[in-house]
XYZ file of N, CA, C and O in Angstrom:
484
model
N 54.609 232.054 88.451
C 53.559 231.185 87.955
C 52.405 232.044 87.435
O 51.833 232.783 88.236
N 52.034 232.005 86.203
C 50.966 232.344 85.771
C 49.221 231.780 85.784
O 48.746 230.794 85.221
N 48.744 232.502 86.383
C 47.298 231.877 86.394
C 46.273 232.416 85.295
O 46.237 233.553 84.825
N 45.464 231.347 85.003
C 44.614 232.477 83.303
C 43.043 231.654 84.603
O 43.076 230.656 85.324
N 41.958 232.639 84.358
C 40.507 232.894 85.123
C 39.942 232.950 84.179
O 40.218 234.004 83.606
N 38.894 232.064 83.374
C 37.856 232.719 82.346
C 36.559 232.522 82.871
O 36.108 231.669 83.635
N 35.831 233.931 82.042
C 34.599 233.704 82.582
C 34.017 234.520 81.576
O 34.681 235.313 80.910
N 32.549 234.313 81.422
C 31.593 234.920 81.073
C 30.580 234.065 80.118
O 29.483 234.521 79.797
N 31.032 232.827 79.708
C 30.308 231.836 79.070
C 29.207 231.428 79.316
O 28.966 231.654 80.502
N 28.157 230.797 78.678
C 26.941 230.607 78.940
C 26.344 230.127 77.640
O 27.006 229.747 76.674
N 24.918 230.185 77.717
C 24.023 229.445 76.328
C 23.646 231.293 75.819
O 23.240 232.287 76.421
N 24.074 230.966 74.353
C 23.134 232.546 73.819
C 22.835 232.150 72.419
O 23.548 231.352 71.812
N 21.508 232.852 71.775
C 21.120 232.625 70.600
C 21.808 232.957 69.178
O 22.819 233.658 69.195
N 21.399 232.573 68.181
C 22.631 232.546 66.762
C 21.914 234.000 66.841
O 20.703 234.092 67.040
N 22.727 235.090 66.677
C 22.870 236.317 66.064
C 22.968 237.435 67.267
O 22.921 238.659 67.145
N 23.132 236.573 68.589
C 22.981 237.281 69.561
C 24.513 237.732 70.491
O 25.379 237.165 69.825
N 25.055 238.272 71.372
C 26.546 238.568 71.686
C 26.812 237.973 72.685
O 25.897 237.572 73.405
N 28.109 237.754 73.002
C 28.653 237.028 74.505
C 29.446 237.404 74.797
O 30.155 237.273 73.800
N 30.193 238.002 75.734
C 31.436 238.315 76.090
C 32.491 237.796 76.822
O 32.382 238.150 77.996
N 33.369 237.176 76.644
C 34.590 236.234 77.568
C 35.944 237.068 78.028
O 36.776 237.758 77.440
N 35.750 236.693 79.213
C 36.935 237.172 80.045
C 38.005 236.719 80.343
O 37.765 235.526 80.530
N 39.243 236.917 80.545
C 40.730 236.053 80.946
C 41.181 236.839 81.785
O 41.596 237.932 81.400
N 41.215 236.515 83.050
C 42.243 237.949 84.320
C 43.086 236.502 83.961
O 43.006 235.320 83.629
N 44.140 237.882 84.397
C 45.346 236.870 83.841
C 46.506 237.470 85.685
O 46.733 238.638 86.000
N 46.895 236.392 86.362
C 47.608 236.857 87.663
C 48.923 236.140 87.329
O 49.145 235.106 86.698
N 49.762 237.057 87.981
C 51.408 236.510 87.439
C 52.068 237.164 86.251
O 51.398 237.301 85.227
N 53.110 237.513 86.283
C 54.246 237.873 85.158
C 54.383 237.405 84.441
O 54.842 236.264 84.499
N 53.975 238.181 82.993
C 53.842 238.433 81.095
C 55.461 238.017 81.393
O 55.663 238.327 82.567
N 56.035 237.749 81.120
C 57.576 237.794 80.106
C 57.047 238.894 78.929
O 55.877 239.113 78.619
N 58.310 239.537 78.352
C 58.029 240.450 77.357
C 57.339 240.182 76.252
O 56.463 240.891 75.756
N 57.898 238.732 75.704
C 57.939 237.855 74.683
C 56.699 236.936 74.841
O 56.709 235.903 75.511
N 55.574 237.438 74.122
C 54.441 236.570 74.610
C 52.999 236.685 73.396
O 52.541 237.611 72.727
N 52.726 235.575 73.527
C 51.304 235.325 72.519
C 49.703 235.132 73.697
O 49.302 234.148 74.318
N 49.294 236.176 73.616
C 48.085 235.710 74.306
C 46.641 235.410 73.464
O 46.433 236.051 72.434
N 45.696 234.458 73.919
C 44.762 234.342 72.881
C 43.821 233.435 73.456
O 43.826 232.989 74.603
N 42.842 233.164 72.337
C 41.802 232.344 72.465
C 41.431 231.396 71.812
O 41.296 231.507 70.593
N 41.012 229.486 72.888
C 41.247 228.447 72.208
C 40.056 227.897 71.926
O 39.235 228.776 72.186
N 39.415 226.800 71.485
C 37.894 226.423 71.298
C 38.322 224.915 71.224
O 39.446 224.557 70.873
N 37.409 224.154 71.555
C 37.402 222.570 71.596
C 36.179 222.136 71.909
O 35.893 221.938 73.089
N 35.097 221.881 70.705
C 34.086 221.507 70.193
C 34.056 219.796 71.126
O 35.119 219.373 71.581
N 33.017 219.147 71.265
C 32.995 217.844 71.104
C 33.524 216.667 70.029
O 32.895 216.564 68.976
N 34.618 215.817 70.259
C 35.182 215.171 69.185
C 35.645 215.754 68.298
O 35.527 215.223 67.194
N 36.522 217.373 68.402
C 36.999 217.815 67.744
C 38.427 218.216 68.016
O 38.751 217.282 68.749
N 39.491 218.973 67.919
C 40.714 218.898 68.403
C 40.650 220.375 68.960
O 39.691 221.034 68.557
N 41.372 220.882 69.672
C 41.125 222.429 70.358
C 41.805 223.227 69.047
O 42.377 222.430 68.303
N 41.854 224.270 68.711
C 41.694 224.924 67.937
C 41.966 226.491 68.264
O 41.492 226.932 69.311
N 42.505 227.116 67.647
C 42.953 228.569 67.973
C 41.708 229.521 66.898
O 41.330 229.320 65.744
N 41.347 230.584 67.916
C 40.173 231.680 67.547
C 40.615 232.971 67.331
O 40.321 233.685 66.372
N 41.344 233.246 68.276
C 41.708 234.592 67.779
C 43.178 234.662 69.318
O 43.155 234.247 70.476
N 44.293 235.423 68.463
C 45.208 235.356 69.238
C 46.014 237.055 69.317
O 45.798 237.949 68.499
N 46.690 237.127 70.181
C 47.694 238.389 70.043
C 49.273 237.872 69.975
O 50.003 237.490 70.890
N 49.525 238.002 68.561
C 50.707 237.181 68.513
C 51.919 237.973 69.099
O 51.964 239.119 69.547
N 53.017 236.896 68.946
C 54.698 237.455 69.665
C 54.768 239.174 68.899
O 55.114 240.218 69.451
N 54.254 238.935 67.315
C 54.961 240.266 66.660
C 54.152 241.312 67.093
O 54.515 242.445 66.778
N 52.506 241.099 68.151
C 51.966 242.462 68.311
C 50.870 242.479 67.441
O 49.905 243.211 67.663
N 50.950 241.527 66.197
C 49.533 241.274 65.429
C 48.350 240.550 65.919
O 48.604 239.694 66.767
N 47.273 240.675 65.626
C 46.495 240.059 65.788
C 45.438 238.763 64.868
O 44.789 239.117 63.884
N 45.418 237.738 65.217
C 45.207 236.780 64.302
C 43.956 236.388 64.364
O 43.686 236.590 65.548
N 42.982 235.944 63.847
C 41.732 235.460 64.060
C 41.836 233.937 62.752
O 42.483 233.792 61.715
N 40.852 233.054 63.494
C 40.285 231.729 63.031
C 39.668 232.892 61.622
O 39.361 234.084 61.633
N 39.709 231.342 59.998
C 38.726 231.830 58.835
C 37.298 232.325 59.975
O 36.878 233.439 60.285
N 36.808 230.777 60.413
C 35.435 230.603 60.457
C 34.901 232.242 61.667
O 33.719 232.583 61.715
N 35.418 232.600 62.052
C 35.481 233.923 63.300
C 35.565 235.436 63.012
O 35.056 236.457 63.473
N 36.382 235.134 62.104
C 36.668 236.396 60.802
C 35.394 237.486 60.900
O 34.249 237.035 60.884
N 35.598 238.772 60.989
C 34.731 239.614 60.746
C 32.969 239.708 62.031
O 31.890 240.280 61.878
N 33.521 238.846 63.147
C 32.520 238.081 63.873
C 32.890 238.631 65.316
O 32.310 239.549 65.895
N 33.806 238.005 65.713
C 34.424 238.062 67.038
C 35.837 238.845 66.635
O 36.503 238.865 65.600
N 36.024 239.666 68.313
C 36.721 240.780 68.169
C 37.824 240.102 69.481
O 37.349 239.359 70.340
N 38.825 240.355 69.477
C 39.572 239.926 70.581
C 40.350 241.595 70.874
O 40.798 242.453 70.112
N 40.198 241.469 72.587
C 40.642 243.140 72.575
C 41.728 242.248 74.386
O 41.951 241.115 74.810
N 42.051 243.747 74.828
C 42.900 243.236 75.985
C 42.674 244.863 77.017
O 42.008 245.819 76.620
N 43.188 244.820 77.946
C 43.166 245.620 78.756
C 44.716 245.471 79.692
O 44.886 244.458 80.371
N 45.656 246.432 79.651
C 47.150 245.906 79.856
C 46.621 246.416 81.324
O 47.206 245.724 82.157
N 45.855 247.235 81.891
C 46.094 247.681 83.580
C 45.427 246.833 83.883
O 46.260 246.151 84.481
N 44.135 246.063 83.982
C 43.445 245.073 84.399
C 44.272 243.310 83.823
O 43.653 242.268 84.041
N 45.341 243.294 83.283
C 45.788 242.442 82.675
C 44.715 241.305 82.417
O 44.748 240.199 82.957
N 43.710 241.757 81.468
C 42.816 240.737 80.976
C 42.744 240.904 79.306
O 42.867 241.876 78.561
N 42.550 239.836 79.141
C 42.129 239.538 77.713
C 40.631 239.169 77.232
O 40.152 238.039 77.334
N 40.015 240.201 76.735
C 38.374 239.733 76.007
C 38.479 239.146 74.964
O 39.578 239.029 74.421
N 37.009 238.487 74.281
C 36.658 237.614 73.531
C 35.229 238.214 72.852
O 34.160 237.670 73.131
N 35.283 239.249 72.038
C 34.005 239.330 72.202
C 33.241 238.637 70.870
O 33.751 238.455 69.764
N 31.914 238.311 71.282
C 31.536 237.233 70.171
C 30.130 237.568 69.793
O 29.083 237.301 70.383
N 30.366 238.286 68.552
C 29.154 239.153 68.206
C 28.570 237.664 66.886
O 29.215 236.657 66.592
N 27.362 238.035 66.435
C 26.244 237.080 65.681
C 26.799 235.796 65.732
O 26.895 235.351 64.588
N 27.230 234.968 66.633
C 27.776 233.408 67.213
C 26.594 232.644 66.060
O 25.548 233.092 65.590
N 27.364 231.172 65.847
C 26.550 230.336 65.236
C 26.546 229.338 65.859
O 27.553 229.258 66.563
N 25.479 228.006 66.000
C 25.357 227.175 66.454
C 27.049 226.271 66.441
O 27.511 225.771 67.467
N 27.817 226.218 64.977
C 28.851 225.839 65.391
C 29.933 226.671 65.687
O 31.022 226.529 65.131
N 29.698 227.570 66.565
C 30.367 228.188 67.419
C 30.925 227.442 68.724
O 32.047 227.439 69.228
N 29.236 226.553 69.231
C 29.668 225.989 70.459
C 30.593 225.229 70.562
O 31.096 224.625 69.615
N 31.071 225.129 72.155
C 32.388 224.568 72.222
C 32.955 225.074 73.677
O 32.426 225.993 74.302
N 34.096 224.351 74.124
C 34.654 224.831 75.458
C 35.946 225.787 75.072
O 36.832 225.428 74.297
N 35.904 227.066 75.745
C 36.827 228.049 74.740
C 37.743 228.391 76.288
O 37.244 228.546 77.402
N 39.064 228.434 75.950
C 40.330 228.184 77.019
C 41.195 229.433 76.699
O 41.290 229.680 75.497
N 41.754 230.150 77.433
C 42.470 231.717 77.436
C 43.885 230.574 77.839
O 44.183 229.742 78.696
N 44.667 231.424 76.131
C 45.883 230.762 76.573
C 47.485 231.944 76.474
O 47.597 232.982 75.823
N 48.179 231.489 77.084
C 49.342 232.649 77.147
C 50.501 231.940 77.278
O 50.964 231.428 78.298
N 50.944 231.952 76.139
C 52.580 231.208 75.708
C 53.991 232.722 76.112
O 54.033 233.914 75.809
N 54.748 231.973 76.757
C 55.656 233.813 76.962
C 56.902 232.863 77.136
O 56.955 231.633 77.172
N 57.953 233.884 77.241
C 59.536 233.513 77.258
C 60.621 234.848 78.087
O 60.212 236.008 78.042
N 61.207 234.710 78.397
C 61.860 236.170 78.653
C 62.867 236.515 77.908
O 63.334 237.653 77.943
N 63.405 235.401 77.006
C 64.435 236.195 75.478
C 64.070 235.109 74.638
O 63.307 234.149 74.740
N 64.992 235.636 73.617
C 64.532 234.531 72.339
C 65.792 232.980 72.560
O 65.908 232.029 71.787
N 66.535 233.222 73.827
C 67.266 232.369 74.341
C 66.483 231.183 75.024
O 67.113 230.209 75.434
N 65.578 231.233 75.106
C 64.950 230.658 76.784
C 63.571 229.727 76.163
O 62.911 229.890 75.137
N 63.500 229.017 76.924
C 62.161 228.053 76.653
C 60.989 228.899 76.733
O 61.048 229.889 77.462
N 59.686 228.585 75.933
C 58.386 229.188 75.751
C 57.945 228.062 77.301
O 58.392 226.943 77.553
N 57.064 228.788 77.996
C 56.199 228.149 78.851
C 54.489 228.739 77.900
O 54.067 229.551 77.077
N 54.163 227.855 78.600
C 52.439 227.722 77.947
C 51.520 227.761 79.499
O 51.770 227.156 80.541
N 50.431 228.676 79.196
C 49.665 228.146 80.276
C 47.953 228.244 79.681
O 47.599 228.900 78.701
N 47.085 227.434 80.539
C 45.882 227.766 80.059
C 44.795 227.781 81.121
O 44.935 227.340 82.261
N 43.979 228.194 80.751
C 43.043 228.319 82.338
C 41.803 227.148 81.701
O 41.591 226.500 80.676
N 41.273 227.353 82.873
C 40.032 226.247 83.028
C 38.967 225.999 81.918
O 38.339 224.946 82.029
N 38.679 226.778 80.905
C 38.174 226.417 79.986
C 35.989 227.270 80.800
O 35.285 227.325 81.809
N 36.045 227.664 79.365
C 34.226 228.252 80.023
C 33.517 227.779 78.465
O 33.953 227.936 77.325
N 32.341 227.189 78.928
C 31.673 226.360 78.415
C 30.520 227.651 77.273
O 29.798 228.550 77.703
N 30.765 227.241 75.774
C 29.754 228.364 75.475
C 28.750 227.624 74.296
O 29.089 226.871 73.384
N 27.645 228.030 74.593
C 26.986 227.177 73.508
C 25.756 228.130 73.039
O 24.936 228.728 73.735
N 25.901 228.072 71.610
C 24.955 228.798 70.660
C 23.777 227.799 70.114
O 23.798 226.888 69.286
N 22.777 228.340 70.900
C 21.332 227.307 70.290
C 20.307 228.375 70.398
O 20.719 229.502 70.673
N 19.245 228.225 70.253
C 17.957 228.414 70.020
C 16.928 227.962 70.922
O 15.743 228.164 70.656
């Protein structure tokens, strides 16, 4: 069973940095996408920046050139880092990790609790 922990969310100003955390407890399968989700108010959750199956890394248009997504394989965590944030930045942002153990086998999904981040003034 995989568990995802996020933390580091909070209120910070437009041009200012935040940093988000994912400890991640439990066994990666080889075969795995780890990443970061966002779900605004009345909006649908949404993918920010991910580490895909092939090893690439993907980022949202609106995130592009902004926020950096990095990982740490001995601490098995995944960062978020979120440099000059904009007001519609805010949103509840969820560490998610889709894995499989061959290309035979069902994808499991998991996601952790979600950390609340909001860009105002």
């Amino acid at each position: 069973q995989v568990q995802l922990v996020e933390s580091g969310g909070g209120l910070v100003e437009p041009g200012g940095s935040l940093r988000l955390s994912c400890a991640t407890s439990g066994t990666i399968f080889r075969i795995n996408a780890r990443g970061w989700y966002r779900q605004a108010p009345g909006k649908e959750r949404e993918l920010v920046a991910q580490f895909t199956t092939a090893g690439n890394i993907v980022y949202a248009e609106s995130v592009k050139g902004r926020f950096i997504i990095s990982r740490d394989n001995a601490l098995n965590t995944v960062y978020l880092q979120m440099n000059n944030p904009k007001p519609e930045d805010t949103a509840v942002y969820y560490c998610n990790v889709r894995h499989r153990r061959s290309i035979f086998e069902t994808w499991y999904e998991y996601w952790g609790q979600g950390t609340q981040v909001t860009v105002s003034s």
